[in-house]
Amino acid sequence: MIYSVVINVGYGNLYEGFPVVTVGLWALNNPRPQKSVGNLPPAPNLVDLYRNWRLIYQNLCHRQAFVSMRNLTENARSWELSPENDSQIEIDDNQITNVSVVDFNELSQHLQQCINIWLESPGILSISRQIRAALNPTDEIRVIIETQDIIIQKLPWHCCSFFQDYQRSEISFSRTEYQQVSCLQLPQITRSQVRILAILGNCQGIDLEQEKRFLQTLPDAEVELVV
């Protein structure tokens, strides 16, 4: 089965909480959803954890870029580049940031645990259990989070236990207010012939005239030759 789970966290933030959270469950081709209302408590620790997690992640990326550049420089020197070219690549050792992959992994696990604990708060736990009871691990599930909060949009939701338990699920984000937009109907263009663009380049070892004659004899084809 294919389902859509729409979570509208309403207005609020991680410092003050989200007093009205609406969760809807739609089955494919069923216009009537299962809908429940709950709430999420304040979780200011998630803001600090996310910012630290992002900072360490960026530092690790910068360090990896530094290592790659240093290796590139050492390889270039081993190829005995001229001093004029070799001087164009300079590495500042002071740019190395003392960050640890182990620290990042530990912080990632801690952030993941805190998100799961937050999503199991009393105000939302019963709704989560209802949603899980209606789904199977083999279902295709589209999870849409409607929120105006930027931090909520940036949290690593893919690490939540729900997405580990339902691995055929995907997540996307939407604003809390939106309008339906009608699809633009483009005119259908029917062609009786297949259009072929043939670009003929270097003729060395190739009989271009024979290639042209072959292309021009193709049935139901409109051939344009570029030499």
PDB file of C-alpha atoms in Angstrom:
ATOM      1  CA  MET A   1       0.000   0.000   0.000  1.00  0.00           C
ATOM      2  CA  ILE A   2       0.957   3.615  -0.529  1.00  0.00           C
ATOM      3  CA  TYR A   3       0.288   6.084   2.284  1.00  0.00           C
ATOM      4  CA  SER A   4       0.857   9.755   2.971  1.00  0.00           C
ATOM      5  CA  VAL A   5       1.474  11.007   6.497  1.00  0.00           C
ATOM      6  CA  VAL A   6       1.076  14.772   6.846  1.00  0.00           C
ATOM      7  CA  ILE A   7       2.343  16.329  10.079  1.00  0.00           C
ATOM      8  CA  ASN A   8       1.339  19.956  10.562  1.00  0.00           C
ATOM      9  CA  VAL A   9       3.201  21.263  13.599  1.00  0.00           C
ATOM     10  CA  GLY A  10       1.303  24.550  13.456  1.00  0.00           C
ATOM     11  CA  TYR A  11       2.834  27.642  14.971  1.00  0.00           C
ATOM     12  CA  GLY A  12       5.540  27.519  17.577  1.00  0.00           C
ATOM     13  CA  ASN A  13       9.226  26.760  17.925  1.00  0.00           C
ATOM     14  CA  LEU A  14      11.566  24.477  19.819  1.00  0.00           C
ATOM     15  CA  TYR A  15      11.931  27.018  22.636  1.00  0.00           C
ATOM     16  CA  GLU A  16       8.196  27.354  23.317  1.00  0.00           C
ATOM     17  CA  GLY A  17       6.885  24.068  21.940  1.00  0.00           C
ATOM     18  CA  PHE A  18       4.133  23.350  19.425  1.00  0.00           C
ATOM     19  CA  PRO A  19       0.746  23.404  21.189  1.00  0.00           C
ATOM     20  CA  VAL A  20      -1.287  22.130  18.220  1.00  0.00           C
ATOM     21  CA  VAL A  21       0.131  19.346  16.045  1.00  0.00           C
ATOM     22  CA  THR A  22      -2.194  17.786  13.473  1.00  0.00           C
ATOM     23  CA  VAL A  23      -1.314  14.394  11.998  1.00  0.00           C
ATOM     24  CA  GLY A  24      -3.194  13.024   8.993  1.00  0.00           C
ATOM     25  CA  LEU A  25      -2.896   9.585   7.394  1.00  0.00           C
ATOM     26  CA  TRP A  26      -4.049   9.102   3.816  1.00  0.00           C
ATOM     27  CA  ALA A  27      -4.217   5.832   1.916  1.00  0.00           C
ATOM     28  CA  LEU A  28      -3.860   5.966  -1.854  1.00  0.00           C
ATOM     29  CA  ASN A  29      -7.179   6.675  -3.611  1.00  0.00           C
ATOM     30  CA  ASN A  30      -8.884   7.333  -0.276  1.00  0.00           C
ATOM     31  CA  PRO A  31      -9.884  11.017   0.068  1.00  0.00           C
ATOM     32  CA  ARG A  32     -10.889  10.665   3.730  1.00  0.00           C
ATOM     33  CA  PRO A  33      -7.869  10.729   6.039  1.00  0.00           C
ATOM     34  CA  GLN A  34      -7.392   9.487   9.557  1.00  0.00           C
ATOM     35  CA  LYS A  35      -6.653  12.667  11.497  1.00  0.00           C
ATOM     36  CA  SER A  36      -5.505  13.277  15.083  1.00  0.00           C
ATOM     37  CA  VAL A  37      -4.415  16.318  17.093  1.00  0.00           C
ATOM     38  CA  GLY A  38      -1.659  16.407  19.688  1.00  0.00           C
ATOM     39  CA  ASN A  39       1.191  18.628  20.839  1.00  0.00           C
ATOM     40  CA  LEU A  40       4.966  18.701  21.161  1.00  0.00           C
ATOM     41  CA  PRO A  41       6.725  20.171  24.214  1.00  0.00           C
ATOM     42  CA  PRO A  42       9.588  22.684  24.175  1.00  0.00           C
ATOM     43  CA  ALA A  43      12.980  21.165  23.352  1.00  0.00           C
ATOM     44  CA  PRO A  44      15.597  23.942  23.416  1.00  0.00           C
ATOM     45  CA  ASN A  45      18.347  21.333  23.784  1.00  0.00           C
ATOM     46  CA  LEU A  46      17.657  20.229  20.205  1.00  0.00           C
ATOM     47  CA  VAL A  47      18.581  23.699  18.956  1.00  0.00           C
ATOM     48  CA  ASP A  48      21.969  23.617  20.706  1.00  0.00           C
ATOM     49  CA  LEU A  49      22.632  20.019  19.670  1.00  0.00           C
ATOM     50  CA  TYR A  50      21.776  20.738  16.055  1.00  0.00           C
ATOM     51  CA  ARG A  51      24.015  23.800  15.894  1.00  0.00           C
ATOM     52  CA  ASN A  52      26.962  21.937  17.450  1.00  0.00           C
ATOM     53  CA  TRP A  53      26.351  18.972  15.152  1.00  0.00           C
ATOM     54  CA  ARG A  54      26.288  21.223  12.097  1.00  0.00           C
ATOM     55  CA  LEU A  55      29.423  23.100  13.183  1.00  0.00           C
ATOM     56  CA  ILE A  56      31.438  19.911  13.676  1.00  0.00           C
ATOM     57  CA  TYR A  57      30.157  18.544  10.364  1.00  0.00           C
ATOM     58  CA  GLN A  58      31.280  21.679   8.532  1.00  0.00           C
ATOM     59  CA  ASN A  59      34.689  21.544  10.222  1.00  0.00           C
ATOM     60  CA  LEU A  60      35.117  17.919   9.191  1.00  0.00           C
ATOM     61  CA  CYS A  61      34.282  18.835   5.601  1.00  0.00           C
ATOM     62  CA  HIS A  62      36.796  21.689   5.673  1.00  0.00           C
ATOM     63  CA  ARG A  63      39.453  19.387   7.107  1.00  0.00           C
ATOM     64  CA  GLN A  64      38.801  16.785   4.415  1.00  0.00           C
ATOM     65  CA  ALA A  65      39.089  19.469   1.751  1.00  0.00           C
ATOM     66  CA  PHE A  66      42.381  20.585   3.313  1.00  0.00           C
ATOM     67  CA  VAL A  67      43.755  17.031   3.295  1.00  0.00           C
ATOM     68  CA  SER A  68      42.740  16.577  -0.333  1.00  0.00           C
ATOM     69  CA  MET A  69      44.420  19.845  -1.309  1.00  0.00           C
ATOM     70  CA  ARG A  70      47.585  18.926   0.596  1.00  0.00           C
ATOM     71  CA  ASN A  71      47.734  15.525  -1.126  1.00  0.00           C
ATOM     72  CA  LEU A  72      47.230  17.213  -4.470  1.00  0.00           C
ATOM     73  CA  THR A  73      50.091  19.586  -3.719  1.00  0.00           C
ATOM     74  CA  GLU A  74      52.419  16.776  -2.659  1.00  0.00           C
ATOM     75  CA  ASN A  75      51.586  14.807  -5.803  1.00  0.00           C
ATOM     76  CA  ALA A  76      52.214  17.852  -7.947  1.00  0.00           C
ATOM     77  CA  ARG A  77      55.613  18.335  -6.346  1.00  0.00           C
ATOM     78  CA  SER A  78      56.482  14.682  -6.905  1.00  0.00           C
ATOM     79  CA  TRP A  79      55.859  15.268 -10.609  1.00  0.00           C
ATOM     80  CA  GLU A  80      58.645  17.866 -10.555  1.00  0.00           C
ATOM     81  CA  LEU A  81      56.573  20.830 -11.566  1.00  0.00           C
ATOM     82  CA  SER A  82      58.432  23.976 -12.374  1.00  0.00           C
ATOM     83  CA  PRO A  83      58.926  26.407  -9.458  1.00  0.00           C
ATOM     84  CA  GLU A  84      56.699  28.896 -11.244  1.00  0.00           C
ATOM     85  CA  ASN A  85      53.729  26.522 -11.303  1.00  0.00           C
ATOM     86  CA  ASP A  86      54.482  24.958  -7.918  1.00  0.00           C
ATOM     87  CA  SER A  87      54.311  28.290  -6.128  1.00  0.00           C
ATOM     88  CA  GLN A  88      50.695  28.762  -7.183  1.00  0.00           C
ATOM     89  CA  ILE A  89      49.498  26.177  -4.632  1.00  0.00           C
ATOM     90  CA  GLU A  90      49.944  27.148  -0.999  1.00  0.00           C
ATOM     91  CA  ILE A  91      48.540  25.469   2.102  1.00  0.00           C
ATOM     92  CA  ASP A  92      48.201  27.190   5.449  1.00  0.00           C
ATOM     93  CA  ASP A  93      48.730  24.681   8.277  1.00  0.00           C
ATOM     94  CA  ASN A  94      46.877  27.014  10.634  1.00  0.00           C
ATOM     95  CA  GLN A  95      43.647  26.225   8.768  1.00  0.00           C
ATOM     96  CA  ILE A  96      43.473  22.723  10.275  1.00  0.00           C
ATOM     97  CA  THR A  97      40.571  22.521  12.721  1.00  0.00           C
ATOM     98  CA  ASN A  98      40.925  20.105  15.607  1.00  0.00           C
ATOM     99  CA  VAL A  99      37.721  18.099  15.192  1.00  0.00           C
ATOM    100  CA  SER A 100      37.196  14.389  15.763  1.00  0.00           C
ATOM    101  CA  VAL A 101      35.147  11.960  13.703  1.00  0.00           C
ATOM    102  CA  VAL A 102      34.476  10.052  16.917  1.00  0.00           C
ATOM    103  CA  ASP A 103      33.088  13.186  18.569  1.00  0.00           C
ATOM    104  CA  PHE A 104      30.892  13.810  15.542  1.00  0.00           C
ATOM    105  CA  ASN A 105      29.517  10.261  15.573  1.00  0.00           C
ATOM    106  CA  GLU A 106      28.800  10.461  19.297  1.00  0.00           C
ATOM    107  CA  LEU A 107      27.050  13.807  18.887  1.00  0.00           C
ATOM    108  CA  SER A 108      25.045  12.418  15.945  1.00  0.00           C
ATOM    109  CA  GLN A 109      23.839   9.520  18.083  1.00  0.00           C
ATOM    110  CA  HIS A 110      22.961  11.860  20.943  1.00  0.00           C
ATOM    111  CA  LEU A 111      21.018  14.153  18.597  1.00  0.00           C
ATOM    112  CA  GLN A 112      19.195  11.160  17.144  1.00  0.00           C
ATOM    113  CA  GLN A 113      18.258   9.913  20.619  1.00  0.00           C
ATOM    114  CA  CYS A 114      16.988  13.337  21.689  1.00  0.00           C
ATOM    115  CA  ILE A 115      14.828  13.668  18.560  1.00  0.00           C
ATOM    116  CA  ASN A 116      13.288  10.238  19.170  1.00  0.00           C
ATOM    117  CA  ILE A 117      12.637  11.069  22.837  1.00  0.00           C
ATOM    118  CA  TRP A 118      11.003  14.353  21.810  1.00  0.00           C
ATOM    119  CA  LEU A 119       8.779  12.575  19.275  1.00  0.00           C
ATOM    120  CA  GLU A 120       7.715  10.108  21.983  1.00  0.00           C
ATOM    121  CA  SER A 121       6.434  12.864  24.270  1.00  0.00           C
ATOM    122  CA  PRO A 122       3.065  12.153  25.936  1.00  0.00           C
ATOM    123  CA  GLY A 123       1.273  14.700  23.752  1.00  0.00           C
ATOM    124  CA  ILE A 124       2.154  12.872  20.533  1.00  0.00           C
ATOM    125  CA  LEU A 125       2.987   9.288  21.562  1.00  0.00           C
ATOM    126  CA  SER A 126      -0.557   7.903  21.234  1.00  0.00           C
ATOM    127  CA  ILE A 127      -0.850   9.375  17.729  1.00  0.00           C
ATOM    128  CA  SER A 128       2.460   7.831  16.744  1.00  0.00           C
ATOM    129  CA  ARG A 129       1.259   4.432  17.918  1.00  0.00           C
ATOM    130  CA  GLN A 130      -1.985   4.795  15.948  1.00  0.00           C
ATOM    131  CA  ILE A 131      -0.066   5.631  12.784  1.00  0.00           C
ATOM    132  CA  ARG A 132       2.313   2.715  13.256  1.00  0.00           C
ATOM    133  CA  ALA A 133      -0.604   0.334  13.901  1.00  0.00           C
ATOM    134  CA  ALA A 134      -2.113   1.276  10.535  1.00  0.00           C
ATOM    135  CA  LEU A 135       1.118   0.763   8.581  1.00  0.00           C
ATOM    136  CA  ASN A 136       3.241  -2.187   7.558  1.00  0.00           C
ATOM    137  CA  PRO A 137       7.044  -2.119   7.182  1.00  0.00           C
ATOM    138  CA  THR A 138       6.620  -2.918   3.469  1.00  0.00           C
ATOM    139  CA  ASP A 139       4.316   0.051   2.767  1.00  0.00           C
ATOM    140  CA  GLU A 140       5.458   3.007   0.708  1.00  0.00           C
ATOM    141  CA  ILE A 141       5.056   6.043   2.946  1.00  0.00           C
ATOM    142  CA  ARG A 142       5.393   9.710   2.069  1.00  0.00           C
ATOM    143  CA  VAL A 143       5.919  11.785   5.202  1.00  0.00           C
ATOM    144  CA  ILE A 144       5.267  15.505   4.751  1.00  0.00           C
ATOM    145  CA  ILE A 145       6.104  17.906   7.580  1.00  0.00           C
ATOM    146  CA  GLU A 146       4.318  21.239   7.350  1.00  0.00           C
ATOM    147  CA  THR A 147       6.184  23.880   9.325  1.00  0.00           C
ATOM    148  CA  GLN A 148       7.437  27.453   9.193  1.00  0.00           C
ATOM    149  CA  ASP A 149      10.279  26.720  11.626  1.00  0.00           C
ATOM    150  CA  ILE A 150      13.677  26.612   9.914  1.00  0.00           C
ATOM    151  CA  ILE A 151      15.357  24.481  12.603  1.00  0.00           C
ATOM    152  CA  ILE A 152      12.617  21.857  12.339  1.00  0.00           C
ATOM    153  CA  GLN A 153      13.233  21.684   8.592  1.00  0.00           C
ATOM    154  CA  LYS A 154      16.974  21.190   9.099  1.00  0.00           C
ATOM    155  CA  LEU A 155      16.901  18.433  11.710  1.00  0.00           C
ATOM    156  CA  PRO A 156      18.182  15.022  10.497  1.00  0.00           C
ATOM    157  CA  TRP A 157      14.740  13.431  10.362  1.00  0.00           C
ATOM    158  CA  HIS A 158      16.033  10.469   8.370  1.00  0.00           C
ATOM    159  CA  CYS A 159      17.721   9.282  11.586  1.00  0.00           C
ATOM    160  CA  CYS A 160      14.419   8.981  13.445  1.00  0.00           C
ATOM    161  CA  SER A 161      13.320   5.524  14.520  1.00  0.00           C
ATOM    162  CA  PHE A 162      10.238   5.728  12.269  1.00  0.00           C
ATOM    163  CA  PHE A 163      12.369   5.862   9.121  1.00  0.00           C
ATOM    164  CA  GLN A 164      14.505   3.016  10.427  1.00  0.00           C
ATOM    165  CA  ASP A 165      11.419   0.859  11.026  1.00  0.00           C
ATOM    166  CA  TYR A 166       9.721   1.812   7.740  1.00  0.00           C
ATOM    167  CA  GLN A 167      12.573   1.854   5.262  1.00  0.00           C
ATOM    168  CA  ARG A 168      10.346   2.461   2.233  1.00  0.00           C
ATOM    169  CA  SER A 169       9.381   5.852   3.611  1.00  0.00           C
ATOM    170  CA  GLU A 170      10.583   9.253   2.438  1.00  0.00           C
ATOM    171  CA  ILE A 171      10.344  12.724   3.912  1.00  0.00           C
ATOM    172  CA  SER A 172       9.620  16.154   2.487  1.00  0.00           C
ATOM    173  CA  PHE A 173       8.726  19.572   3.875  1.00  0.00           C
ATOM    174  CA  SER A 174       6.014  22.079   3.134  1.00  0.00           C
ATOM    175  CA  ARG A 175       4.883  25.421   4.428  1.00  0.00           C
ATOM    176  CA  THR A 176       1.837  25.482   6.662  1.00  0.00           C
ATOM    177  CA  GLU A 177      -0.086  27.642   4.194  1.00  0.00           C
ATOM    178  CA  TYR A 178      -0.289  26.960   0.477  1.00  0.00           C
ATOM    179  CA  GLN A 179      -2.678  27.128  -2.449  1.00  0.00           C
ATOM    180  CA  GLN A 180      -3.577  24.588  -5.065  1.00  0.00           C
ATOM    181  CA  VAL A 181      -2.002  25.328  -8.426  1.00  0.00           C
ATOM    182  CA  SER A 182      -3.593  24.006 -11.572  1.00  0.00           C
ATOM    183  CA  CYS A 183      -1.328  22.072 -13.893  1.00  0.00           C
ATOM    184  CA  LEU A 184      -0.374  23.748 -17.128  1.00  0.00           C
ATOM    185  CA  GLN A 185      -1.663  21.728 -20.039  1.00  0.00           C
ATOM    186  CA  LEU A 186       0.849  21.830 -22.849  1.00  0.00           C
ATOM    187  CA  PRO A 187      -0.394  21.220 -26.381  1.00  0.00           C
ATOM    188  CA  GLN A 188       0.425  17.766 -27.618  1.00  0.00           C
ATOM    189  CA  ILE A 189       2.557  17.717 -30.723  1.00  0.00           C
ATOM    190  CA  THR A 190       2.275  14.646 -32.880  1.00  0.00           C
ATOM    191  CA  ARG A 191       4.849  13.895 -35.516  1.00  0.00           C
ATOM    192  CA  SER A 192       4.600  11.415 -38.306  1.00  0.00           C
ATOM    193  CA  GLN A 193       8.384  11.197 -38.547  1.00  0.00           C
ATOM    194  CA  VAL A 194      11.189  10.709 -36.065  1.00  0.00           C
ATOM    195  CA  ARG A 195      13.567  13.679 -35.940  1.00  0.00           C
ATOM    196  CA  ILE A 196      17.266  12.731 -36.056  1.00  0.00           C
ATOM    197  CA  LEU A 197      20.171  15.133 -35.638  1.00  0.00           C
ATOM    198  CA  ALA A 198      23.364  13.574 -37.013  1.00  0.00           C
ATOM    199  CA  ILE A 199      26.653  15.332 -36.245  1.00  0.00           C
ATOM    200  CA  LEU A 200      29.502  14.085 -38.438  1.00  0.00           C
ATOM    201  CA  GLY A 201      32.957  15.031 -37.233  1.00  0.00           C
ATOM    202  CA  ASN A 202      36.383  13.624 -38.037  1.00  0.00           C
ATOM    203  CA  CYS A 203      36.153  11.656 -41.289  1.00  0.00           C
ATOM    204  CA  GLN A 204      39.415   9.770 -40.799  1.00  0.00           C
ATOM    205  CA  GLY A 205      38.733   6.095 -41.477  1.00  0.00           C
ATOM    206  CA  ILE A 206      35.022   6.768 -42.076  1.00  0.00           C
ATOM    207  CA  ASP A 207      33.155   7.112 -45.369  1.00  0.00           C
ATOM    208  CA  LEU A 208      30.968  10.111 -44.554  1.00  0.00           C
ATOM    209  CA  GLU A 209      29.131   9.982 -47.858  1.00  0.00           C
ATOM    210  CA  GLN A 210      28.092   6.414 -47.169  1.00  0.00           C
ATOM    211  CA  GLU A 211      26.927   7.436 -43.677  1.00  0.00           C
ATOM    212  CA  LYS A 212      24.888  10.300 -45.146  1.00  0.00           C
ATOM    213  CA  ARG A 213      23.220   8.032 -47.694  1.00  0.00           C
ATOM    214  CA  PHE A 214      22.370   5.511 -44.992  1.00  0.00           C
ATOM    215  CA  LEU A 215      20.801   8.136 -42.730  1.00  0.00           C
ATOM    216  CA  GLN A 216      18.816   9.648 -45.579  1.00  0.00           C
ATOM    217  CA  THR A 217      17.306   6.282 -46.463  1.00  0.00           C
ATOM    218  CA  LEU A 218      15.915   5.667 -42.966  1.00  0.00           C
ATOM    219  CA  PRO A 219      12.127   5.249 -43.155  1.00  0.00           C
ATOM    220  CA  ASP A 220       9.817   7.633 -41.308  1.00  0.00           C
ATOM    221  CA  ALA A 221      12.737   9.833 -40.287  1.00  0.00           C
ATOM    222  CA  GLU A 222      13.477  13.534 -40.659  1.00  0.00           C
ATOM    223  CA  VAL A 223      17.275  13.709 -40.703  1.00  0.00           C
ATOM    224  CA  GLU A 224      19.296  16.889 -40.204  1.00  0.00           C
ATOM    225  CA  LEU A 225      23.003  16.557 -40.965  1.00  0.00           C
ATOM    226  CA  VAL A 226      25.656  18.727 -39.362  1.00  0.00           C
ATOM    227  CA  VAL A 227      29.201  18.355 -40.698  1.00  0.00           C
TER     228      VAL A 227
END
